[in-house]
Amino acid sequence: MKSTTTADVVYLTTPIYYVNDSPHIGHAYTTIAADVLARYHRLRGRDVFLLTGTDEHGAKVAASAAKAGKTPKAFADEVSGLFRSAFEELNIQFDEFIRTTDDEHVRQVLIFMEKLKASGALYEGEYEGMYCTGCEEFKTEKELVDGKCPIHLKPVEHVKERNWFFRLKQYLPKVKQLIESGALEIVPRTRKEEVLGLFKQGLADFSVSRSSVEWGIPFPGEAKQTIYVWVEALQNYITALGYADDRPAFEKFWPHVTHFIGKDILKFHAVYWPAMLIAAGEEPPKRIIVNGYLQLDGQKMSKSLGNVIAPHELIQKFGVDATRYLLMAQFPFGEDGNIQAEKFTEKYNADLANGIGNLASRVLTMIQKFCGGEMPVYDLQELHEEYNDTGRRQSAQIYENAIKEFRFDGALKTAMNLVQSCDYFISGEEPWLLAKKNPERLKKVLASLILSLQQIGYEIEPFMPNIAKNLGVALCVEKFTSYEEVEDPIPPGRVFQPLEPLFPRLEGGDWDKH
Ligand code: MSP
C-alpha cells in the first residue's frame, strides 16, 4: 500500500456564494473548476477535501429577503438550497457545503474575533465613506466611475458609522513579502501583479463590524454591531475544518489549501485574509487561483445586470457532462471571456458528438467487425514506436502540464487534439481497406486506437466523469491511467462491451435562448 505523505493531501475551496439570488453559470464556472481539480487529485489517490457553500449574512441578502417578503433566514434557507442542488446536479463532489448561518461557523467566528481583539489587531473608530451593497464593500472615490460602482453600475451609499477596525497597515509588509516571495502563490501572474499594485496605491485599515446592518453575527461585546460580512465569510475556510476545536482536520488540510476565486474578490483573499490569519496567529493560505468573468456581450454575467443563464438550462439541453465541458472549454481560465451561448450547440456537436463520441463508437464498431469484439494481440513496444504513439505520449505530457498550471481549457484542448489525431490516423490508415489488404496491420491500428481511447478517457474523466465512466464500461477499464504512468495498457484478448452513444447529436438550430 502507498503511504500517505503531505504531498498527497489537497484542500480546495470555492468562494461561498451570496444567497441574494439563484445560481447562474458564472458561479458554476469556479465551482466546476475546483471540482475538476479535486477529481483529478482523487483519481491519483490523494486525500482531497473540497469545500463550497453559501455566504448568507449582510445587507444585500437582507434586502433581497425583504423584497421577497421573507425573513432573512427563511430566504437564505431557500436560496442556499438552490445552490446546493445546482451543484449536486452539476455533479460537484464537495466534501462539505458550508453555510455561514451554521451554528458551527458562528461559534468559531466568535472565537476568531476574540483572538483578533486579544492580539490588539482591532480598534474602535468611525467610518465615513461609500459602500456598495452589491459588492458588500467599502469603496474609495478612486474606485468609482461616475459616482457608481463599476461592477454593479449602481450608485453607492454614503455611510457614517461607528465601527471596529482591523489594523491592516501593520500586517501589510508581511503580506507583501509573502506574495512577492511566492510563499503565497497567486495564479495567474497578472493577478499577482494586480495585488502588488494595490500595495503601491496604498491600502487602508478596514472595518470588521457594521453598526447599520442587523442581519449578521453579533460583534462580541457590542449590542448594536454585527461582524462585517466579508470578515466572517472568509473564515468559512477554517471553520469548516473545525479550526477552533481540537483541529485534526485543520492541521491536516489547512497547510495544503488552494483557494479558487473570481477576480472581483482578489483583494479580500490576497490581502485581508492573510493579514487576519497572521493577526490571529494562524498560517496564511498557500495559493490563490483567480478566474476571470464569464461575460455575455462584454459584460459580466450577473443577476443585477439581468443577463444570466442558469446551470439547469444548459443541463436540460446538453446533459451534465457536456455542460461542464462547454463551460470549462470556453476560454483560457484566468481571463475574461465572452461565452458564446449561440455556439454551444455547434461546439457540442463538433467536439463531443462528432468528436469524442463518434471516435469511440467508430473504433469499438470496427473492433466488433474486424476483431470479434476483442483487443487484438499487439506488441506494446511496436505500437509505441510505430503506431500513433507520439500523439498519445505528447498528449499525456501536455495534459499534465496544463492541469499543473490550472489551464483547464488547455487540458480539454489536449484531449480534443488527441481525438482529432486519431481521426486523421483512421483516415490515413483506412482500416476498412486494411481488412483485405493487410489484416495484421489492421489489428495494430485498432489496438493503437484503443490505447488512445484509454488516454482520452483519462484526460476527460475529471471534467466529464459520467461519460468517462460509460467509456470505461465499454473498454472494461475500472480506472483510467495516463499513458505516462500506464503499467496496465488494455491487454490483448480483452472482450469489450457495447458502447451506448456518449453524446447524441443535437439537431434543430441552436440554443435559442440568448
Ligand atoms: N460571498 C462572496 C464571496 C465570499 S468568499 C469568502 C461573493 N459572492 S458572489 O456570489 O457574489 O460571487 C462568488 C464568486 O462567483 C466570485 O468569485 C465571483 O467572481 C464569481 N462569479 C460571479 N459571477 C461570475 C461570472 N459572471 N463569471 C465568473 N465568475 C463569477 O463574492
Coordinates of C-alpha atoms and ligand atoms in Angstrom, one line a residue:
M1 CA 0.0 0.0 0.0
K2 CA 1.1 3.5 -0.8
S3 CA 2.0 5.5 2.3
T4 CA 0.4 9.0 2.6
T5 CA 2.8 11.9 2.5
T6 CA 1.8 15.6 2.9
A7 CA 2.1 15.9 -0.9
D8 CA -0.9 13.6 -1.1
V9 CA -3.2 16.0 0.8
V10 CA -5.2 18.6 -1.1
Y11 CA -7.6 21.2 0.2
L12 CA -9.6 23.1 -2.4
T13 CA -12.1 25.8 -1.7
T14 CA -14.5 27.8 -3.8
P15 CA -15.9 31.2 -2.8
I16 CA -19.0 30.9 -0.8
Y17 CA -21.9 32.4 -2.8
Y18 CA -24.3 35.1 -1.7
V19 CA -27.8 33.9 -1.4
N20 CA -29.4 37.1 -2.6
D21 CA -30.3 35.3 -5.8
S22 CA -30.3 31.9 -7.5
P23 CA -27.1 30.4 -9.0
H24 CA -26.0 31.2 -12.6
I25 CA -23.3 29.7 -14.7
G26 CA -20.8 32.3 -13.5
H27 CA -21.0 30.7 -10.1
A28 CA -20.9 27.3 -11.6
Y29 CA -17.7 28.1 -13.5
T30 CA -15.4 28.5 -10.5
T31 CA -17.1 25.6 -8.7
I32 CA -16.7 23.2 -11.7
A33 CA -13.0 24.2 -12.0
A34 CA -12.4 23.4 -8.3
D35 CA -14.3 20.1 -8.7
V36 CA -12.2 19.2 -11.8
L37 CA -9.0 19.7 -9.8
A38 CA -10.5 17.8 -6.8
R39 CA -11.4 14.8 -9.1
Y40 CA -8.0 14.9 -10.8
H41 CA -6.3 14.5 -7.5
R42 CA -8.7 12.0 -6.1
L43 CA -8.1 9.8 -9.2
R44 CA -4.5 9.9 -8.3
G45 CA -5.2 8.6 -4.8
R46 CA -4.7 11.8 -3.0
D47 CA -6.6 12.8 0.1
V48 CA -8.8 15.6 -1.1
F49 CA -11.2 18.0 0.7
L50 CA -13.4 20.2 -1.5
L51 CA -15.3 22.9 0.3
T52 CA -18.1 25.0 -1.1
G53 CA -21.1 26.7 0.3
T54 CA -23.1 29.9 0.8
D55 CA -22.5 33.4 2.3
E56 CA -25.7 34.3 4.0
H57 CA -25.4 37.4 6.1
G58 CA -25.2 41.1 5.3
A59 CA -27.2 44.0 3.9
K60 CA -27.5 42.6 0.4
V61 CA -29.1 39.3 1.5
A62 CA -31.4 41.1 4.0
A63 CA -32.6 43.5 1.3
S64 CA -33.4 40.6 -1.1
A65 CA -35.2 38.8 1.6
A66 CA -37.3 41.9 2.4
K67 CA -38.1 42.3 -1.2
A68 CA -39.3 38.7 -1.3
G69 CA -41.4 39.3 1.9
K70 CA -39.4 36.7 3.8
T71 CA -37.2 36.7 6.9
P72 CA -33.5 36.7 6.0
K73 CA -33.1 33.2 7.5
A74 CA -36.1 31.7 5.6
F75 CA -34.9 33.3 2.4
A76 CA -31.3 32.1 2.9
D77 CA -32.5 28.6 3.6
E78 CA -34.3 28.6 0.3
V79 CA -31.6 30.1 -1.9
S80 CA -28.8 28.2 -0.2
G81 CA -30.8 25.1 -1.1
L82 CA -30.9 26.2 -4.8
F83 CA -27.1 26.5 -4.8
R84 CA -26.7 23.1 -3.2
S85 CA -29.0 21.4 -5.6
A86 CA -27.5 23.2 -8.6
F87 CA -24.0 22.0 -7.5
E88 CA -25.3 18.5 -6.9
E89 CA -26.9 18.5 -10.3
L90 CA -23.6 19.6 -11.8
N91 CA -22.0 16.6 -10.2
I92 CA -19.8 18.7 -7.9
Q93 CA -18.3 16.2 -5.4
F94 CA -18.0 18.5 -2.5
D95 CA -16.9 17.2 0.9
E96 CA -18.7 19.9 2.7
F97 CA -21.3 22.5 1.8
I98 CA -20.9 25.2 4.5
R99 CA -23.4 27.9 5.3
T100 CA -22.4 30.9 7.3
T101 CA -25.6 30.6 9.3
D102 CA -24.5 27.2 10.5
D103 CA -24.1 27.3 14.3
E104 CA -20.7 25.7 14.0
H105 CA -19.5 28.5 11.8
V106 CA -20.9 31.2 14.0
R107 CA -19.5 29.7 17.2
Q108 CA -16.0 29.5 15.7
V109 CA -16.1 33.0 14.1
L110 CA -16.7 34.4 17.6
I111 CA -13.6 32.7 18.9
F112 CA -11.6 34.1 15.9
M113 CA -12.8 37.6 16.6
E114 CA -11.9 37.3 20.2
K115 CA -8.4 36.2 19.1
L116 CA -8.1 39.3 16.9
K117 CA -9.2 41.5 19.7
A118 CA -6.8 39.9 22.1
S119 CA -3.9 40.3 19.7
G120 CA -4.5 44.1 19.6
A121 CA -5.3 44.0 15.9
L122 CA -8.7 45.7 16.3
Y123 CA -9.5 49.3 17.4
E124 CA -12.7 51.4 17.5
G125 CA -13.2 54.3 15.2
E126 CA -15.7 56.0 12.9
Y127 CA -16.1 55.1 9.2
E128 CA -17.4 57.7 6.8
G129 CA -17.4 57.0 3.1
M130 CA -19.0 55.0 0.3
Y131 CA -20.4 51.5 0.4
C132 CA -21.6 49.3 -2.4
T133 CA -24.1 46.8 -1.1
G134 CA -23.8 44.8 -4.3
C135 CA -20.1 44.1 -3.6
E136 CA -20.6 44.4 0.2
E137 CA -17.6 46.5 0.1
F138 CA -16.4 50.0 1.2
K139 CA -15.3 52.0 -1.8
T140 CA -12.9 54.8 -2.3
E141 CA -13.6 57.7 -4.7
K142 CA -10.9 56.4 -7.0
E143 CA -12.7 53.1 -7.4
L144 CA -15.9 54.7 -8.6
V145 CA -16.8 55.5 -12.1
D146 CA -19.2 58.5 -12.4
G147 CA -20.0 58.0 -8.8
K148 CA -21.1 54.4 -9.4
C149 CA -19.7 51.0 -8.6
P150 CA -18.1 49.9 -11.8
I151 CA -19.2 46.3 -11.2
H152 CA -22.8 46.8 -10.3
L153 CA -23.2 50.1 -12.3
K154 CA -25.3 51.4 -9.4
P155 CA -24.8 54.5 -7.2
V156 CA -23.0 53.7 -3.9
E157 CA -24.4 54.6 -0.4
H158 CA -22.9 57.2 1.8
V159 CA -22.4 55.7 5.2
K160 CA -21.1 57.2 8.5
E161 CA -21.0 54.8 11.4
R162 CA -19.1 53.7 14.4
N163 CA -17.1 50.6 13.6
W164 CA -14.4 48.3 14.8
F165 CA -11.4 48.4 12.5
F166 CA -8.6 46.0 11.7
R167 CA -5.1 47.3 11.7
L168 CA -4.3 46.2 8.2
K169 CA -1.4 48.5 7.8
Q170 CA 0.5 46.8 10.5
Y171 CA 0.4 43.5 8.6
L172 CA 1.0 44.8 5.1
P173 CA 4.8 44.4 4.9
K174 CA 4.5 40.7 5.9
V175 CA 1.6 40.0 3.4
K176 CA 3.5 41.8 0.6
Q177 CA 6.6 39.7 1.4
L178 CA 4.5 36.5 1.2
I179 CA 3.2 37.4 -2.2
E180 CA 6.5 38.7 -3.6
S181 CA 8.4 35.6 -2.4
G182 CA 5.7 33.2 -3.8
A183 CA 5.1 31.7 -0.3
L184 CA 1.5 32.9 -1.1
E185 CA 1.2 32.0 -4.7
I186 CA -1.3 33.9 -6.9
V187 CA -2.1 32.5 -10.3
P188 CA -2.2 33.8 -13.0
R189 CA 0.8 36.1 -12.7
T190 CA -1.2 39.1 -13.9
R191 CA -3.3 38.8 -10.8
K192 CA -0.2 38.7 -8.6
E193 CA 0.9 41.9 -10.2
E194 CA -2.5 43.4 -9.7
V195 CA -2.4 42.7 -6.0
L196 CA 1.2 44.1 -5.7
G197 CA -0.2 47.2 -7.5
L198 CA -2.7 47.6 -4.7
F199 CA 0.1 47.8 -2.2
K200 CA 1.7 50.6 -4.3
Q201 CA -1.6 52.5 -4.4
G202 CA -2.0 52.2 -0.6
L203 CA -4.3 50.1 1.4
A204 CA -6.2 51.3 4.5
D205 CA -7.3 49.7 7.7
F206 CA -10.8 48.2 7.2
S207 CA -14.0 47.8 9.2
V208 CA -14.6 44.5 10.8
S209 CA -18.0 45.5 12.1
R210 CA -21.1 47.3 10.8
S211 CA -23.5 49.2 13.0
S212 CA -26.2 49.7 10.4
V213 CA -26.6 46.1 9.4
E214 CA -28.7 43.8 11.6
W215 CA -28.6 40.6 9.7
G216 CA -25.2 39.2 10.8
I217 CA -23.3 37.7 13.6
P218 CA -23.3 40.0 16.6
F219 CA -20.0 41.5 17.2
P220 CA -18.6 40.3 20.6
G221 CA -19.3 42.8 23.3
E222 CA -21.3 45.1 21.1
A223 CA -25.1 45.2 21.4
K224 CA -25.7 47.0 18.2
Q225 CA -23.0 45.9 15.8
T226 CA -22.6 42.9 13.6
I227 CA -19.5 41.4 12.1
Y228 CA -18.8 42.7 8.7
V229 CA -20.0 40.0 6.3
W230 CA -16.6 39.6 4.5
V231 CA -14.7 39.2 7.7
E232 CA -16.8 36.3 8.8
A233 CA -17.3 34.8 5.3
L234 CA -13.5 34.4 4.8
Q235 CA -13.3 32.4 8.0
N236 CA -15.5 29.7 6.4
Y237 CA -12.3 28.2 5.0
I238 CA -11.1 27.4 8.5
T239 CA -14.3 27.0 10.5
A240 CA -15.3 24.2 8.0
L241 CA -12.2 22.3 9.3
G242 CA -13.0 22.9 12.9
Y243 CA -10.0 25.2 13.4
A244 CA -11.2 26.4 16.8
D245 CA -11.5 22.9 18.3
D246 CA -9.1 20.0 18.6
R247 CA -8.1 20.6 15.0
P248 CA -7.1 17.3 13.4
A249 CA -8.8 18.2 10.1
F250 CA -7.5 21.7 10.3
E251 CA -3.9 20.6 10.8
K252 CA -4.1 18.0 8.1
F253 CA -5.7 20.2 5.3
W254 CA -5.0 23.8 6.0
P255 CA -1.3 23.7 5.1
H256 CA -2.4 22.5 1.7
V257 CA -5.1 25.0 0.8
T258 CA -5.8 26.3 -2.6
H259 CA -8.5 29.0 -2.8
F260 CA -10.4 29.3 -6.1
I261 CA -11.9 32.8 -6.5
G262 CA -13.2 35.2 -9.1
K263 CA -11.1 38.3 -9.9
D264 CA -13.5 40.6 -8.2
I265 CA -12.7 39.2 -4.7
L266 CA -8.9 39.2 -5.0
K267 CA -8.2 41.9 -2.5
F268 CA -10.2 40.2 0.2
H269 CA -8.4 36.9 -0.4
A270 CA -4.9 38.0 -1.1
V271 CA -4.6 40.9 1.3
Y272 CA -7.3 41.0 4.1
W273 CA -7.5 37.2 4.6
P274 CA -3.7 36.5 5.1
A275 CA -3.4 39.6 7.3
M276 CA -6.3 38.4 9.5
L277 CA -4.8 35.0 9.8
I278 CA -1.4 36.3 10.7
A279 CA -3.0 38.5 13.4
A280 CA -4.9 35.6 14.8
G281 CA -1.7 33.5 15.0
E282 CA -2.6 31.1 12.1
E283 CA -0.7 30.2 8.9
P284 CA -1.7 32.3 5.9
P285 CA -3.0 30.5 2.8
K286 CA -0.6 28.9 0.3
R287 CA -2.2 29.5 -3.0
I288 CA -5.0 31.5 -4.7
I289 CA -6.2 30.7 -8.3
V290 CA -8.1 33.5 -9.9
N291 CA -10.6 33.2 -12.7
G292 CA -11.9 35.9 -14.9
Y293 CA -15.5 36.6 -15.7
L294 CA -17.9 34.8 -17.9
Q295 CA -19.4 37.5 -19.9
L296 CA -22.3 38.0 -22.3
D297 CA -21.7 40.7 -24.9
G298 CA -18.7 42.0 -23.0
Q299 CA -20.5 42.3 -19.6
K300 CA -20.0 40.2 -16.5
M301 CA -22.8 37.7 -16.2
S302 CA -24.7 38.8 -13.1
K303 CA -28.2 38.9 -11.8
S304 CA -28.1 42.6 -11.2
L305 CA -27.3 43.1 -14.9
G306 CA -30.0 40.7 -15.8
N307 CA -28.0 38.6 -18.3
V308 CA -27.8 35.3 -16.6
I309 CA -28.1 31.7 -17.7
A310 CA -29.0 29.2 -15.0
P311 CA -26.9 25.9 -15.0
H312 CA -30.1 24.0 -15.2
E313 CA -31.0 25.5 -18.6
L314 CA -27.7 24.1 -20.1
I315 CA -28.1 20.8 -18.3
Q316 CA -31.5 20.3 -19.8
K317 CA -30.3 20.8 -23.3
F318 CA -26.8 19.3 -23.2
G319 CA -26.7 17.0 -20.1
V320 CA -24.4 17.4 -17.1
D321 CA -21.1 16.4 -18.5
A322 CA -21.4 18.4 -21.7
T323 CA -22.4 21.4 -19.6
R324 CA -19.2 21.0 -17.6
Y325 CA -17.3 20.7 -20.8
L326 CA -18.9 23.7 -22.5
L327 CA -18.1 25.9 -19.6
M328 CA -14.6 24.8 -19.0
A329 CA -13.6 24.8 -22.7
Q330 CA -14.9 28.4 -23.3
F331 CA -11.8 30.5 -22.9
P332 CA -8.5 30.5 -21.1
F333 CA -9.0 30.1 -17.4
G334 CA -7.9 33.2 -15.6
E335 CA -9.1 35.5 -18.4
D336 CA -12.4 37.2 -19.0
G337 CA -14.2 35.8 -22.0
N338 CA -17.5 36.1 -23.8
I339 CA -19.4 32.9 -23.6
Q340 CA -20.6 32.0 -27.0
A341 CA -24.0 30.7 -26.0
E342 CA -25.2 30.8 -29.6
K343 CA -22.4 28.5 -30.5
F344 CA -23.0 26.0 -27.7
T345 CA -24.8 23.5 -29.9
E346 CA -22.2 23.8 -32.6
K347 CA -19.4 23.2 -30.2
Y348 CA -21.3 20.3 -28.6
N349 CA -21.8 18.7 -31.9
A350 CA -18.2 19.4 -33.2
D351 CA -16.2 18.4 -30.1
L352 CA -18.4 15.9 -28.3
A353 CA -21.0 14.3 -30.6
N354 CA -18.8 14.2 -33.8
G355 CA -15.6 14.3 -31.8
I356 CA -15.1 12.0 -28.8
G357 CA -18.5 10.3 -29.1
N358 CA -18.1 9.4 -32.8
L359 CA -14.5 8.3 -32.4
A360 CA -15.3 5.9 -29.6
S361 CA -18.2 4.4 -31.4
R362 CA -16.3 4.1 -34.7
V363 CA -13.3 2.3 -33.0
L364 CA -15.5 0.0 -31.0
T365 CA -17.6 -0.8 -34.0
M366 CA -14.5 -1.7 -36.1
I367 CA -13.2 -3.8 -33.2
Q368 CA -16.6 -5.7 -33.3
K369 CA -16.5 -6.1 -37.0
F370 CA -12.9 -7.0 -37.6
C371 CA -11.6 -8.4 -34.3
G372 CA -14.6 -10.2 -32.9
G373 CA -15.0 -7.5 -30.2
E374 CA -11.7 -8.3 -28.6
M375 CA -8.5 -6.3 -28.1
P376 CA -6.1 -7.7 -30.8
V377 CA -2.7 -9.1 -29.9
Y378 CA -0.1 -6.4 -30.1
D379 CA 3.4 -5.6 -29.0
L380 CA 3.5 -2.5 -26.9
Q381 CA 6.9 -1.5 -27.9
E382 CA 6.0 -1.7 -31.6
L383 CA 2.9 0.4 -31.0
H384 CA 4.9 2.9 -29.1
E385 CA 7.3 3.2 -31.9
E386 CA 5.2 2.9 -35.0
Y387 CA 1.5 3.5 -34.4
N388 CA 0.4 6.9 -33.4
D389 CA 2.4 6.7 -30.3
T390 CA 3.8 10.3 -30.4
G391 CA 0.3 11.6 -30.3
R392 CA -0.5 9.8 -27.1
R393 CA 2.7 10.5 -25.3
Q394 CA 2.8 14.2 -26.2
S395 CA -0.9 14.4 -25.2
A396 CA -0.1 12.9 -21.8
Q397 CA 2.7 15.4 -21.1
I398 CA 0.8 18.5 -22.4
Y399 CA -2.2 17.5 -20.4
E400 CA -0.3 17.1 -17.1
N401 CA 1.3 20.5 -17.6
A402 CA -2.0 22.2 -18.4
I403 CA -3.5 20.8 -15.2
K404 CA -0.4 21.7 -13.1
E405 CA -0.7 25.3 -14.4
F406 CA -4.5 25.4 -13.9
R407 CA -5.2 25.8 -17.6
F408 CA -8.3 23.7 -17.6
D409 CA -9.3 24.8 -21.1
G410 CA -5.8 23.8 -22.2
A411 CA -6.3 20.3 -20.7
L412 CA -9.5 19.8 -22.6
K413 CA -8.0 21.1 -25.8
T414 CA -5.3 18.5 -25.4
A415 CA -7.9 15.7 -25.2
M416 CA -9.6 17.2 -28.3
N417 CA -6.4 17.3 -30.2
L418 CA -5.8 13.6 -29.4
V419 CA -9.3 12.8 -30.7
Q420 CA -8.5 14.7 -33.9
S421 CA -5.2 13.0 -34.4
C422 CA -7.0 9.6 -34.0
D423 CA -9.5 10.7 -36.7
Y424 CA -6.6 11.6 -39.0
F425 CA -4.9 8.3 -38.2
I426 CA -8.1 6.5 -39.2
S427 CA -8.5 8.4 -42.4
G428 CA -4.8 7.8 -43.3
E429 CA -4.8 4.1 -42.5
E430 CA -8.3 3.3 -43.9
P431 CA -8.9 0.3 -41.7
W432 CA -11.8 -0.9 -43.9
L433 CA -9.3 -1.4 -46.8
L434 CA -6.7 -2.9 -44.5
A435 CA -9.2 -5.6 -43.6
K436 CA -8.5 -7.1 -47.0
K437 CA -5.1 -5.8 -47.8
N438 CA -3.2 -6.2 -44.6
P439 CA -5.1 -7.7 -41.7
E440 CA -2.0 -7.8 -39.4
R441 CA -1.6 -4.0 -39.7
L442 CA -5.3 -3.5 -39.1
K443 CA -5.0 -5.2 -35.8
K444 CA -2.2 -3.0 -34.7
V445 CA -4.0 0.1 -35.9
L446 CA -7.1 -0.8 -33.9
A447 CA -5.1 -1.7 -30.8
S448 CA -3.3 1.6 -31.0
L449 CA -6.7 3.4 -31.3
I450 CA -8.0 1.6 -28.2
L451 CA -4.9 2.8 -26.3
S452 CA -5.6 6.3 -27.4
L453 CA -9.2 6.0 -26.2
Q454 CA -7.8 4.9 -22.9
Q455 CA -5.7 8.0 -22.8
I456 CA -8.7 10.2 -23.8
G457 CA -10.8 8.6 -21.1
Y458 CA -8.1 9.5 -18.6
E459 CA -7.9 13.1 -19.8
I460 CA -11.7 13.7 -19.8
E461 CA -12.5 12.0 -16.6
P462 CA -12.2 14.9 -14.1
F463 CA -14.2 17.1 -16.5
M464 CA -16.8 14.6 -17.6
P465 CA -17.0 11.8 -15.0
N466 CA -20.1 10.1 -16.3
I467 CA -19.0 10.0 -19.9
A468 CA -15.6 8.6 -18.8
K469 CA -17.5 6.0 -16.8
N470 CA -19.5 4.9 -19.8
L471 CA -16.4 4.7 -21.9
G472 CA -14.7 2.8 -19.1
V473 CA -17.6 0.3 -19.1
A474 CA -17.3 -0.3 -22.8
L475 CA -13.5 -0.7 -22.5
C476 CA -13.8 -2.7 -19.3
V477 CA -11.5 -0.2 -17.6
E478 CA -12.2 0.5 -14.0
K479 CA -9.8 3.3 -13.6
F480 CA -8.2 5.2 -16.4
T481 CA -4.5 5.8 -16.1
S482 CA -2.3 8.1 -18.1
Y483 CA -0.1 6.8 -20.9
E484 CA 2.8 8.3 -18.9
E485 CA 2.1 6.0 -16.0
V486 CA 0.5 3.2 -17.9
E487 CA 1.6 -0.1 -16.5
D488 CA -1.7 -1.6 -17.4
P489 CA -2.5 -0.8 -21.0
I490 CA -5.6 -2.7 -22.1
P491 CA -4.3 -6.2 -22.6
P492 CA -4.8 -8.4 -25.7
G493 CA -7.9 -10.6 -25.6
R494 CA -10.0 -8.2 -23.5
V495 CA -13.6 -8.5 -24.6
F496 CA -15.2 -5.1 -25.0
Q497 CA -18.8 -4.2 -24.1
P498 CA -21.3 -2.4 -26.2
L499 CA -21.0 1.3 -26.0
E500 CA -24.1 3.5 -25.5
P501 CA -23.8 6.6 -27.7
L502 CA -21.8 9.0 -25.5
F503 CA -23.2 12.2 -26.9
P504 CA -26.4 12.1 -29.1
R505 CA -26.1 14.6 -31.9
L506 CA -28.3 17.6 -31.3
E507 CA -30.3 18.9 -34.3
G508 CA -32.7 21.8 -34.8
G509 CA -30.8 25.0 -35.0
D510 CA -29.1 26.5 -32.0
W511 CA -29.8 27.0 -28.4
D512 CA -32.1 30.0 -29.0
K513 CA -32.4 31.5 -25.6
H514 CA -29.7 34.0 -26.0
Ligands
MSP1 N1 -19.8 36.0 -1.0 C1 -18.7 36.5 -1.7 C2 -17.6 35.6 -1.6 C3 -17.1 35.2 -0.2 S1 -15.8 34.1 -0.3 C4 -15.3 34.1 1.3 C5 -19.1 36.7 -3.2 N2 -20.2 36.0 -3.6 S2 -20.8 36.1 -5.1 O1 -21.9 35.2 -5.1 O2 -21.1 37.4 -5.4 O3 -19.6 35.6 -6.0 C6 -19.0 34.4 -5.8 C7 -18.0 34.1 -6.9 O4 -18.7 34.0 -8.1 C8 -17.0 35.2 -7.1 O5 -15.7 34.6 -7.1 C9 -17.3 35.8 -8.4 O6 -16.2 36.2 -9.1 C10 -17.9 34.6 -9.1 N3 -18.7 35.0 -10.2 C11 -19.9 35.7 -10.1 N4 -20.3 36.0 -11.4 C12 -19.3 35.5 -12.2 C13 -19.2 35.5 -13.6 N5 -20.0 36.1 -14.4 N6 -18.1 34.9 -14.1 C14 -17.1 34.2 -13.3 N7 -17.3 34.2 -12.0 C15 -18.3 34.9 -11.5 O7 -18.4 37.4 -3.8

